[in-house]
PDB file of C-alpha atoms in Angstrom:
ATOM      1  CA  MET A   1     -18.706 -36.687  82.703  1.00 70.00           C
ATOM      2  CA  THR A   2     -18.139 -39.032  79.739  1.00 84.00           C
ATOM      3  CA  ARG A   3     -14.506 -39.611  78.836  1.00 93.00           C
ATOM      4  CA  ILE A   4     -13.667 -39.584  75.109  1.00 98.00           C
ATOM      5  CA  LEU A   5     -10.216 -40.495  73.857  1.00 98.00           C
ATOM      6  CA  VAL A   6      -9.023 -38.334  70.956  1.00 98.00           C
ATOM      7  CA  SER A   7      -6.268 -40.310  69.246  1.00 98.00           C
ATOM      8  CA  GLU A   8      -3.922 -38.102  67.222  1.00 98.00           C
ATOM      9  CA  VAL A   9      -2.975 -39.845  63.964  1.00 97.00           C
ATOM     10  CA  GLY A  10      -1.348 -36.920  62.142  1.00 97.00           C
ATOM     11  CA  PRO A  11       2.280 -38.051  62.541  1.00 97.00           C
ATOM     12  CA  ARG A  12       1.307 -41.238  60.687  1.00 96.00           C
ATOM     13  CA  ASP A  13      -1.794 -40.777  58.565  1.00 92.00           C
ATOM     14  CA  GLY A  14      -1.116 -37.110  57.964  1.00 92.00           C
ATOM     15  CA  LEU A  15       2.529 -37.303  57.020  1.00 94.00           C
ATOM     16  CA  GLN A  16       2.340 -40.477  54.920  1.00 90.00           C
ATOM     17  CA  SER A  17       0.128 -38.663  52.424  1.00 84.00           C
ATOM     18  CA  ILE A  18       2.427 -35.750  51.623  1.00 87.00           C
ATOM     19  CA  LYS A  19       5.608 -35.744  49.552  1.00 87.00           C
ATOM     20  CA  GLN A  20       7.724 -33.669  51.915  1.00 89.00           C
ATOM     21  CA  VAL A  21       9.531 -35.495  54.712  1.00 94.00           C
ATOM     22  CA  MET A  22       9.054 -33.679  58.016  1.00 97.00           C
ATOM     23  CA  PRO A  23      12.345 -33.393  59.945  1.00 97.00           C
ATOM     24  CA  LEU A  24      12.693 -35.728  62.918  1.00 98.00           C
ATOM     25  CA  GLU A  25      13.164 -32.889  65.421  1.00 98.00           C
ATOM     26  CA  ALA A  26      10.007 -31.179  64.180  1.00 98.00           C
ATOM     27  CA  LYS A  27       8.078 -34.444  64.602  1.00 98.00           C
ATOM     28  CA  LYS A  28       9.379 -34.763  68.143  1.00 98.00           C
ATOM     29  CA  ALA A  29       8.351 -31.184  68.888  1.00 98.00           C
ATOM     30  CA  TRP A  30       4.877 -31.869  67.480  1.00 98.00           C
ATOM     31  CA  ILE A  31       4.387 -35.002  69.567  1.00 98.00           C
ATOM     32  CA  ALA A  32       5.714 -33.378  72.738  1.00 98.00           C
ATOM     33  CA  ALA A  33       3.526 -30.298  72.294  1.00 98.00           C
ATOM     34  CA  GLU A  34       0.364 -32.356  71.788  1.00 98.00           C
ATOM     35  CA  ALA A  35       1.168 -34.473  74.822  1.00 98.00           C
ATOM     36  CA  ALA A  36       1.659 -31.271  76.835  1.00 98.00           C
ATOM     37  CA  ALA A  37      -1.768 -30.085  75.625  1.00 98.00           C
ATOM     38  CA  GLY A  38      -3.329 -33.216  77.109  1.00 98.00           C
ATOM     39  CA  VAL A  39      -3.498 -35.565  74.123  1.00 98.00           C
ATOM     40  CA  GLN A  40      -3.175 -39.035  75.645  1.00 98.00           C
ATOM     41  CA  GLU A  41      -2.672 -41.205  72.569  1.00 98.00           C
ATOM     42  CA  ILE A  42      -0.583 -40.530  69.453  1.00 98.00           C
ATOM     43  CA  GLU A  43       0.009 -42.745  66.463  1.00 98.00           C
ATOM     44  CA  VAL A  44       3.602 -41.713  65.890  1.00 98.00           C
ATOM     45  CA  GLY A  45       4.257 -43.529  62.621  1.00 98.00           C
ATOM     46  CA  SER A  46       4.125 -46.826  60.774  1.00 97.00           C
ATOM     47  CA  PHE A  47       6.583 -49.668  60.393  1.00 98.00           C
ATOM     48  CA  VAL A  48       6.605 -49.905  56.623  1.00 94.00           C
ATOM     49  CA  PRO A  49       9.686 -50.276  54.408  1.00 92.00           C
ATOM     50  CA  PRO A  50      11.351 -46.831  54.064  1.00 91.00           C
ATOM     51  CA  ALA A  51      11.606 -47.367  50.305  1.00 89.00           C
ATOM     52  CA  LEU A  52       7.797 -47.321  50.140  1.00 89.00           C
ATOM     53  CA  LEU A  53       7.165 -44.474  52.588  1.00 91.00           C
ATOM     54  CA  PRO A  54      10.349 -42.508  53.367  1.00 94.00           C
ATOM     55  CA  GLN A  55       8.176 -40.205  55.516  1.00 95.00           C
ATOM     56  CA  MET A  56       7.970 -43.074  58.062  1.00 97.00           C
ATOM     57  CA  ALA A  57      11.666 -44.091  58.123  1.00 97.00           C
ATOM     58  CA  ASP A  58      12.245 -42.621  61.601  1.00 98.00           C
ATOM     59  CA  THR A  59       9.297 -44.286  63.347  1.00 98.00           C
ATOM     60  CA  ALA A  60      11.447 -46.367  65.711  1.00 98.00           C
ATOM     61  CA  GLU A  61      13.242 -43.202  66.872  1.00 98.00           C
ATOM     62  CA  LEU A  62       9.892 -41.490  67.418  1.00 98.00           C
ATOM     63  CA  VAL A  63       8.621 -44.417  69.495  1.00 98.00           C
ATOM     64  CA  ALA A  64      11.699 -44.195  71.711  1.00 98.00           C
ATOM     65  CA  PHE A  65      11.201 -40.458  72.153  1.00 98.00           C
ATOM     66  CA  ALA A  66       7.450 -40.658  72.731  1.00 98.00           C
ATOM     67  CA  ARG A  67       7.935 -43.333  75.379  1.00 98.00           C
ATOM     68  CA  THR A  68       9.726 -40.703  77.489  1.00 98.00           C
ATOM     69  CA  LEU A  69       6.582 -38.514  77.664  1.00 98.00           C
ATOM     70  CA  PRO A  70       4.596 -39.221  80.849  1.00 97.00           C
ATOM     71  CA  GLY A  71       1.123 -40.665  80.408  1.00 96.00           C
ATOM     72  CA  LEU A  72       1.257 -40.922  76.623  1.00 98.00           C
ATOM     73  CA  ASN A  73      -0.009 -44.087  74.929  1.00 98.00           C
ATOM     74  CA  VAL A  74       2.380 -44.640  72.014  1.00 98.00           C
ATOM     75  CA  VAL A  75       0.907 -46.522  69.082  1.00 98.00           C
ATOM     76  CA  ALA A  76       1.954 -47.287  65.505  1.00 98.00           C
ATOM     77  CA  LEU A  77       0.522 -48.853  62.385  1.00 98.00           C
ATOM     78  CA  VAL A  78       1.940 -52.089  61.009  1.00 97.00           C
ATOM     79  CA  PRO A  79       1.202 -53.549  57.563  1.00 94.00           C
ATOM     80  CA  ASN A  80       2.280 -57.117  58.327  1.00 96.00           C
ATOM     81  CA  ALA A  81       4.046 -59.460  60.756  1.00 97.00           C
ATOM     82  CA  LYS A  82       7.481 -58.130  59.815  1.00 97.00           C
ATOM     83  CA  GLY A  83       6.379 -54.611  60.713  1.00 97.00           C
ATOM     84  CA  ALA A  84       4.779 -55.903  63.910  1.00 98.00           C
ATOM     85  CA  ALA A  85       8.042 -57.468  65.037  1.00 98.00           C
ATOM     86  CA  ARG A  86       9.819 -54.132  64.448  1.00 98.00           C
ATOM     87  CA  ALA A  87       7.113 -52.275  66.380  1.00 98.00           C
ATOM     88  CA  VAL A  88       7.384 -54.592  69.392  1.00 98.00           C
ATOM     89  CA  GLU A  89      11.172 -54.269  69.331  1.00 98.00           C
ATOM     90  CA  ALA A  90      10.840 -50.461  69.233  1.00 98.00           C
ATOM     91  CA  GLY A  91       8.668 -50.491  72.353  1.00 98.00           C
ATOM     92  CA  VAL A  92       5.162 -49.443  71.242  1.00 98.00           C
ATOM     93  CA  HIS A  93       2.332 -49.701  73.727  1.00 98.00           C
ATOM     94  CA  GLY A  94      -0.089 -50.676  70.978  1.00 98.00           C
ATOM     95  CA  MET A  95      -0.230 -51.324  67.255  1.00 98.00           C
ATOM     96  CA  SER A  96      -2.899 -51.614  64.624  1.00 98.00           C
ATOM     97  CA  ILE A  97      -3.097 -53.238  61.213  1.00 97.00           C
ATOM     98  CA  PRO A  98      -5.297 -51.948  58.369  1.00 96.00           C
ATOM     99  CA  PHE A  99      -7.702 -54.587  57.083  1.00 96.00           C
ATOM    100  CA  SER A 100      -9.438 -53.242  53.996  1.00 95.00           C
ATOM    101  CA  MET A 101     -13.048 -54.332  53.614  1.00 96.00           C
ATOM    102  CA  SER A 102     -12.668 -53.596  49.899  1.00 94.00           C
ATOM    103  CA  GLU A 103     -10.492 -56.405  48.528  1.00 93.00           C
ATOM    104  CA  THR A 104      -9.387 -54.203  45.646  1.00 90.00           C
ATOM    105  CA  HIS A 105      -8.120 -51.589  48.076  1.00 90.00           C
ATOM    106  CA  SER A 106      -6.461 -54.292  50.197  1.00 91.00           C
ATOM    107  CA  ILE A 107      -4.484 -55.543  47.216  1.00 91.00           C
ATOM    108  CA  ARG A 108      -3.555 -51.983  46.208  1.00 87.00           C
ATOM    109  CA  ASN A 109      -2.637 -50.954  49.767  1.00 80.00           C
ATOM    110  CA  VAL A 110      -0.827 -54.004  51.180  1.00 85.00           C
ATOM    111  CA  ARG A 111      -0.764 -56.400  48.215  1.00 88.00           C
ATOM    112  CA  LYS A 112      -2.866 -59.031  49.957  1.00 93.00           C
ATOM    113  CA  ASP A 113      -6.379 -60.374  49.411  1.00 94.00           C
ATOM    114  CA  HIS A 114      -8.710 -61.089  52.322  1.00 96.00           C
ATOM    115  CA  PRO A 115      -7.558 -64.662  53.108  1.00 96.00           C
ATOM    116  CA  ALA A 116      -3.916 -63.530  53.078  1.00 95.00           C
ATOM    117  CA  MET A 117      -4.739 -60.586  55.369  1.00 96.00           C
ATOM    118  CA  LEU A 118      -6.513 -62.832  57.862  1.00 98.00           C
ATOM    119  CA  ALA A 119      -3.413 -65.024  57.976  1.00 97.00           C
ATOM    120  CA  GLU A 120      -1.319 -61.881  58.531  1.00 97.00           C
ATOM    121  CA  ILE A 121      -3.641 -60.743  61.353  1.00 98.00           C
ATOM    122  CA  ARG A 122      -3.204 -64.122  63.029  1.00 98.00           C
ATOM    123  CA  ALA A 123       0.580 -63.835  62.797  1.00 98.00           C
ATOM    124  CA  VAL A 124       0.577 -60.269  64.127  1.00 98.00           C
ATOM    125  CA  ALA A 125      -1.733 -61.266  66.986  1.00 98.00           C
ATOM    126  CA  GLU A 126       0.793 -63.903  68.056  1.00 98.00           C
ATOM    127  CA  ILE A 127       3.655 -61.389  67.931  1.00 98.00           C
ATOM    128  CA  ALA A 128       1.619 -58.833  69.910  1.00 98.00           C
ATOM    129  CA  SER A 129       0.650 -61.390  72.540  1.00 98.00           C
ATOM    130  CA  ALA A 130       4.230 -62.562  72.994  1.00 98.00           C
ATOM    131  CA  GLY A 131       5.430 -58.960  73.310  1.00 98.00           C
ATOM    132  CA  GLY A 132       2.670 -57.783  75.651  1.00 98.00           C
ATOM    133  CA  VAL A 133       1.474 -55.213  73.111  1.00 98.00           C
ATOM    134  CA  HIS A 134      -2.174 -54.267  72.528  1.00 98.00           C
ATOM    135  CA  PHE A 135      -3.341 -55.226  69.023  1.00 98.00           C
ATOM    136  CA  ALA A 136      -6.159 -53.478  67.154  1.00 98.00           C
ATOM    137  CA  VAL A 137      -7.527 -53.996  63.658  1.00 98.00           C
ATOM    138  CA  GLY A 138      -8.716 -51.050  61.610  1.00 98.00           C
ATOM    139  CA  LEU A 139     -11.587 -52.091  59.328  1.00 98.00           C
ATOM    140  CA  SER A 140     -10.563 -49.811  56.455  1.00 96.00           C
ATOM    141  CA  THR A 141     -12.889 -48.684  53.620  1.00 95.00           C
ATOM    142  CA  ALA A 142     -15.753 -49.949  55.794  1.00 97.00           C
ATOM    143  CA  PHE A 143     -18.153 -47.309  54.462  1.00 97.00           C
ATOM    144  CA  GLY A 144     -17.223 -47.411  50.795  1.00 95.00           C
ATOM    145  CA  CYS A 145     -14.272 -47.446  48.425  1.00 92.00           C
ATOM    146  CA  THR A 146     -13.108 -45.136  45.645  1.00 88.00           C
ATOM    147  CA  LEU A 147     -11.989 -48.224  43.738  1.00 88.00           C
ATOM    148  CA  GLU A 148     -14.982 -50.561  44.252  1.00 89.00           C
ATOM    149  CA  GLY A 149     -17.780 -48.208  45.284  1.00 92.00           C
ATOM    150  CA  ALA A 150     -20.234 -49.568  47.832  1.00 94.00           C
ATOM    151  CA  VAL A 151     -18.961 -52.092  50.368  1.00 95.00           C
ATOM    152  CA  SER A 152     -21.379 -54.717  51.692  1.00 96.00           C
ATOM    153  CA  GLU A 153     -22.204 -54.155  55.379  1.00 97.00           C
ATOM    154  CA  ASP A 154     -22.728 -57.896  55.805  1.00 97.00           C
ATOM    155  CA  ALA A 155     -19.231 -58.468  54.420  1.00 96.00           C
ATOM    156  CA  VAL A 156     -17.806 -56.005  56.954  1.00 98.00           C
ATOM    157  CA  VAL A 157     -19.522 -57.941  59.763  1.00 98.00           C
ATOM    158  CA  HIS A 158     -18.220 -61.283  58.450  1.00 98.00           C
ATOM    159  CA  LEU A 159     -14.650 -59.994  58.088  1.00 98.00           C
ATOM    160  CA  ALA A 160     -14.740 -58.456  61.563  1.00 98.00           C
ATOM    161  CA  GLU A 161     -15.807 -61.794  63.017  1.00 98.00           C
ATOM    162  CA  ALA A 162     -12.994 -63.531  61.141  1.00 98.00           C
ATOM    163  CA  ALA A 163     -10.439 -60.992  62.401  1.00 98.00           C
ATOM    164  CA  ALA A 164     -11.679 -61.480  65.972  1.00 98.00           C
ATOM    165  CA  GLU A 165     -11.181 -65.218  65.595  1.00 98.00           C
ATOM    166  CA  ALA A 166      -7.674 -64.516  64.263  1.00 98.00           C
ATOM    167  CA  GLY A 167      -6.732 -62.647  67.462  1.00 98.00           C
ATOM    168  CA  ALA A 168      -7.737 -58.974  67.174  1.00 98.00           C
ATOM    169  CA  GLN A 169      -8.268 -57.347  70.580  1.00 98.00           C
ATOM    170  CA  GLU A 170     -10.011 -54.169  69.429  1.00 98.00           C
ATOM    171  CA  PHE A 171     -11.635 -52.768  66.287  1.00 98.00           C
ATOM    172  CA  SER A 172     -11.967 -49.418  64.589  1.00 98.00           C
ATOM    173  CA  LEU A 173     -14.344 -48.641  61.737  1.00 98.00           C
ATOM    174  CA  SER A 174     -12.437 -46.536  59.218  1.00 96.00           C
ATOM    175  CA  ASP A 175     -13.993 -44.158  56.704  1.00 95.00           C
ATOM    176  CA  THR A 176     -10.831 -44.251  54.586  1.00 89.00           C
ATOM    177  CA  THR A 177     -12.460 -42.591  51.594  1.00 88.00           C
ATOM    178  CA  GLY A 178     -14.819 -40.107  53.222  1.00 90.00           C
ATOM    179  CA  TYR A 179     -17.933 -41.991  52.016  1.00 93.00           C
ATOM    180  CA  ALA A 180     -19.748 -42.322  55.351  1.00 96.00           C
ATOM    181  CA  ASP A 181     -22.905 -40.532  56.402  1.00 98.00           C
ATOM    182  CA  PRO A 182     -24.357 -40.427  59.947  1.00 98.00           C
ATOM    183  CA  ALA A 183     -27.142 -42.952  59.291  1.00 98.00           C
ATOM    184  CA  GLN A 184     -24.651 -45.394  57.804  1.00 98.00           C
ATOM    185  CA  VAL A 185     -22.294 -44.880  60.756  1.00 98.00           C
ATOM    186  CA  ARG A 186     -25.037 -45.711  63.251  1.00 98.00           C
ATOM    187  CA  ARG A 187     -26.202 -48.736  61.259  1.00 98.00           C
ATOM    188  CA  LEU A 188     -22.762 -50.243  60.745  1.00 98.00           C
ATOM    189  CA  ILE A 189     -21.702 -49.756  64.363  1.00 98.00           C
ATOM    190  CA  ARG A 190     -24.801 -51.646  65.497  1.00 98.00           C
ATOM    191  CA  LYS A 191     -24.185 -54.476  63.031  1.00 98.00           C
ATOM    192  CA  VAL A 192     -20.491 -54.885  63.842  1.00 98.00           C
ATOM    193  CA  ARG A 193     -21.160 -54.589  67.586  1.00 98.00           C
ATOM    194  CA  GLY A 194     -23.699 -57.375  67.171  1.00 97.00           C
ATOM    195  CA  ALA A 195     -20.861 -59.574  65.948  1.00 97.00           C
ATOM    196  CA  VAL A 196     -17.856 -58.538  68.056  1.00 98.00           C
ATOM    197  CA  GLY A 197     -19.453 -56.685  70.960  1.00 98.00           C
ATOM    198  CA  ASP A 198     -17.483 -54.071  72.893  1.00 97.00           C
ATOM    199  CA  MET A 199     -14.328 -54.866  70.916  1.00 98.00           C
ATOM    200  CA  LEU A 200     -15.534 -52.116  68.569  1.00 98.00           C
ATOM    201  CA  THR A 201     -14.510 -48.905  70.323  1.00 98.00           C
ATOM    202  CA  SER A 202     -13.229 -46.497  67.672  1.00 98.00           C
ATOM    203  CA  LEU A 203     -13.965 -44.510  64.549  1.00 98.00           C
ATOM    204  CA  HIS A 204     -11.363 -43.279  62.089  1.00 97.00           C
ATOM    205  CA  LEU A 205     -13.089 -40.570  60.058  1.00 95.00           C
ATOM    206  CA  HIS A 206     -12.169 -38.411  57.110  1.00 92.00           C
ATOM    207  CA  ASN A 207     -13.742 -35.057  56.317  1.00 91.00           C
ATOM    208  CA  THR A 208     -13.458 -35.397  52.543  1.00 88.00           C
ATOM    209  CA  ARG A 209     -17.085 -34.396  51.993  1.00 88.00           C
ATOM    210  CA  GLY A 210     -17.555 -32.274  55.107  1.00 90.00           C
ATOM    211  CA  LEU A 211     -19.313 -34.961  57.157  1.00 94.00           C
ATOM    212  CA  GLY A 212     -16.549 -35.769  59.623  1.00 94.00           C
ATOM    213  CA  LEU A 213     -18.009 -34.103  62.730  1.00 97.00           C
ATOM    214  CA  ALA A 214     -21.533 -35.260  61.930  1.00 98.00           C
ATOM    215  CA  ASN A 215     -20.274 -38.820  61.637  1.00 98.00           C
ATOM    216  CA  ALA A 216     -18.320 -38.458  64.875  1.00 98.00           C
ATOM    217  CA  LEU A 217     -21.460 -37.329  66.677  1.00 98.00           C
ATOM    218  CA  ALA A 218     -23.366 -40.323  65.254  1.00 98.00           C
ATOM    219  CA  GLY A 219     -20.620 -42.573  66.607  1.00 98.00           C
ATOM    220  CA  LEU A 220     -20.821 -40.985  70.051  1.00 98.00           C
ATOM    221  CA  ASP A 221     -24.580 -41.615  70.072  1.00 97.00           C
ATOM    222  CA  GLU A 222     -23.815 -45.304  69.513  1.00 98.00           C
ATOM    223  CA  GLY A 223     -21.316 -45.489  72.370  1.00 97.00           C
ATOM    224  CA  ILE A 224     -18.029 -45.014  70.511  1.00 98.00           C
ATOM    225  CA  THR A 225     -15.375 -43.837  72.992  1.00 97.00           C
ATOM    226  CA  THR A 226     -12.317 -43.262  70.768  1.00 98.00           C
ATOM    227  CA  LEU A 227     -12.111 -40.920  67.783  1.00 98.00           C
ATOM    228  CA  ASP A 228      -9.075 -40.553  65.525  1.00 98.00           C
ATOM    229  CA  ALA A 229      -8.162 -37.111  64.214  1.00 97.00           C
ATOM    230  CA  SER A 230      -5.242 -35.290  62.612  1.00 96.00           C
ATOM    231  CA  LEU A 231      -3.941 -31.861  63.541  1.00 96.00           C
ATOM    232  CA  GLY A 232      -4.766 -29.390  60.792  1.00 93.00           C
ATOM    233  CA  GLY A 233      -6.657 -32.108  58.919  1.00 92.00           C
ATOM    234  CA  LEU A 234      -3.483 -33.497  57.391  1.00 90.00           C
ATOM    235  CA  GLY A 235      -3.828 -36.838  55.749  1.00 78.00           C
ATOM    236  CA  GLY A 236      -5.639 -39.302  53.573  1.00 58.00           C
ATOM    237  CA  CYS A 237      -4.742 -42.584  51.936  1.00 52.00           C
ATOM    238  CA  PRO A 238      -2.099 -42.664  49.181  1.00 48.00           C
ATOM    239  CA  TYR A 239      -3.706 -45.795  47.729  1.00 49.00           C
ATOM    240  CA  ALA A 240      -7.303 -44.531  47.603  1.00 46.00           C
ATOM    241  CA  PRO A 241      -7.690 -41.818  44.953  1.00 49.00           C
ATOM    242  CA  GLY A 242      -9.438 -38.704  46.240  1.00 47.00           C
ATOM    243  CA  ALA A 243      -9.409 -39.805  49.878  1.00 47.00           C
ATOM    244  CA  SER A 244      -8.082 -36.595  51.371  1.00 58.00           C
ATOM    245  CA  GLY A 245      -8.799 -34.881  54.608  1.00 79.00           C
ATOM    246  CA  ASN A 246      -8.702 -36.423  58.061  1.00 90.00           C
ATOM    247  CA  LEU A 247     -11.051 -35.175  60.759  1.00 93.00           C
ATOM    248  CA  VAL A 248      -9.446 -31.979  62.150  1.00 94.00           C
ATOM    249  CA  THR A 249      -8.233 -32.534  65.721  1.00 97.00           C
ATOM    250  CA  GLU A 250      -8.799 -28.899  66.691  1.00 97.00           C
ATOM    251  CA  ASP A 251     -12.428 -28.851  65.502  1.00 96.00           C
ATOM    252  CA  LEU A 252     -13.181 -32.218  67.096  1.00 98.00           C
ATOM    253  CA  VAL A 253     -11.744 -31.172  70.472  1.00 98.00           C
ATOM    254  CA  LEU A 254     -13.739 -27.919  70.395  1.00 98.00           C
ATOM    255  CA  MET A 255     -16.956 -29.826  69.736  1.00 98.00           C
ATOM    256  CA  LEU A 256     -16.359 -32.472  72.386  1.00 98.00           C
ATOM    257  CA  ASN A 257     -15.232 -30.025  75.066  1.00 97.00           C
ATOM    258  CA  ALA A 258     -18.098 -27.616  74.328  1.00 96.00           C
ATOM    259  CA  MET A 259     -20.542 -30.529  74.660  1.00 96.00           C
ATOM    260  CA  GLY A 260     -19.267 -31.121  78.181  1.00 94.00           C
ATOM    261  CA  LEU A 261     -17.448 -34.329  77.313  1.00 96.00           C
ATOM    262  CA  ASP A 262     -14.093 -35.020  78.929  1.00 96.00           C
ATOM    263  CA  THR A 263     -11.151 -35.160  76.497  1.00 97.00           C
ATOM    264  CA  GLY A 264      -8.478 -33.962  78.920  1.00 97.00           C
ATOM    265  CA  ILE A 265      -7.199 -31.683  76.123  1.00 98.00           C
ATOM    266  CA  ASN A 266      -6.535 -27.951  76.522  1.00 98.00           C
ATOM    267  CA  LEU A 267      -7.811 -26.399  73.282  1.00 98.00           C
ATOM    268  CA  GLU A 268      -5.734 -23.241  73.599  1.00 97.00           C
ATOM    269  CA  LYS A 269      -2.498 -25.237  73.896  1.00 98.00           C
ATOM    270  CA  LEU A 270      -3.581 -27.532  71.069  1.00 98.00           C
ATOM    271  CA  LEU A 271      -4.103 -24.600  68.703  1.00 98.00           C
ATOM    272  CA  GLU A 272      -0.555 -23.437  69.393  1.00 98.00           C
ATOM    273  CA  VAL A 273       0.813 -26.736  68.041  1.00 98.00           C
ATOM    274  CA  ARG A 274      -0.169 -25.677  64.509  1.00 97.00           C
ATOM    275  CA  THR A 275       2.816 -23.314  64.505  1.00 98.00           C
ATOM    276  CA  ILE A 276       5.156 -26.320  64.529  1.00 98.00           C
ATOM    277  CA  LEU A 277       3.458 -27.774  61.435  1.00 97.00           C
ATOM    278  CA  ARG A 278       3.340 -24.418  59.689  1.00 96.00           C
ATOM    279  CA  ASP A 279       7.071 -23.868  60.218  1.00 97.00           C
ATOM    280  CA  ALA A 280       8.111 -27.412  59.241  1.00 97.00           C
ATOM    281  CA  LEU A 281       5.675 -27.838  56.324  1.00 95.00           C
ATOM    282  CA  PRO A 282       5.214 -24.334  54.901  1.00 94.00           C
ATOM    283  CA  ASP A 283       3.781 -25.606  51.612  1.00 90.00           C
ATOM    284  CA  GLU A 284       1.141 -27.865  53.170  1.00 89.00           C
ATOM    285  CA  PRO A 285      -2.365 -26.434  53.652  1.00 88.00           C
ATOM    286  CA  LEU A 286      -3.762 -26.745  57.173  1.00 90.00           C
ATOM    287  CA  TYR A 287      -7.492 -27.029  57.662  1.00 90.00           C
ATOM    288  CA  GLY A 288      -9.987 -26.339  60.427  1.00 92.00           C
ATOM    289  CA  PHE A 289     -12.593 -23.731  61.350  1.00 93.00           C
ATOM    290  CA  THR A 290     -11.651 -23.372  65.016  1.00 96.00           C
ATOM    291  CA  PRO A 291      -8.147 -21.954  64.390  1.00 94.00           C
ATOM    292  CA  ASP A 292      -9.681 -19.123  62.347  1.00 93.00           C
ATOM    293  CA  ALA A 293     -12.868 -18.433  64.339  1.00 95.00           C
ATOM    294  CA  GLY A 294     -11.581 -19.254  67.803  1.00 95.00           C
ATOM    295  CA  PRO A 295     -13.754 -20.770  70.563  1.00 96.00           C
ATOM    296  CA  MET A 296     -17.167 -19.338  71.513  1.00 95.00           C
ATOM    297  CA  LEU A 297     -17.200 -16.494  74.036  1.00 95.00           C
ATOM    298  CA  ASP A 298     -18.859 -18.796  76.578  1.00 95.00           C
ATOM    299  CA  TYR A 299     -16.556 -21.749  75.795  1.00 95.00           C
ATOM    300  CA  ASN A 300     -15.003 -21.846  79.274  1.00 93.00           C
ATOM    301  CA  GLU A 301     -18.414 -21.859  80.891  1.00 91.00           C
ATOM    302  CA  ARG A 302     -19.499 -24.753  78.685  1.00 91.00           C
ATOM    303  CA  ILE A 303     -16.503 -26.912  79.503  1.00 91.00           C
ATOM    304  CA  ALA A 304     -16.777 -26.157  83.227  1.00 69.00           C
ATOM    305  CA  LYS A 305     -20.137 -27.936  83.468  1.00 64.00           C
TER     306      LYS A 305
END
């Protein structure tokens, strides 16, 4: 049975995109409940200045808490070397940096052009290596940008190669703006894999135009083994206009489990976690078809194969 890692990014990518600050205890309850449901990796927050994203001010406390949960891989996003140093000090198992393939988005998101970001990646790689922390690079806006439009696939390949030379250990292709389609996903995975090989393991998909699961399936066909998702579809990018809607964790887990793939996640327990979000964020809409329709009548027979 093929093992697929579903990486929960809601506590970071979901919460950074809403105005309300979720209480620390509610975040802890969310993380603990997902871990109990079998989720093995959670991006608990990001090490950005609290003045920019007050929603992420308690990330170090969340790392400390999440580290107490058995078997959970605790990861965080870092925007630069300063954030990386804080992440290592907090005790993360892994960290990732967003590297926007659209230079316009990069400047808007982290105030750095491509040469400056490659220098930052090199600095973060050194910090990660010294701290014994796994370091991944998310190739953001890889499928298109709401600020620039189309992004050159050859440019994505070139920038991935440059990031590998700068010290990245792993790569994710990120559909930050919900522009990807399945054919594009297959094509870009093959091109980037041709440059960096098996260092490309992950997809970070948004469901902005309803293509999230289709794109995930295309990625699986190309050998992708890690898929990011957000409980209730929370999330987007605050610096990419219109880029709402992460892939819904509940719908993704239903699809993968029903296909006979091994996620290690109990869907019934996962669906119960929504109550925590509903209580803590009563004004935020939660998305997903599975919570409303429930699993198929023969779901248990499908996952027992």
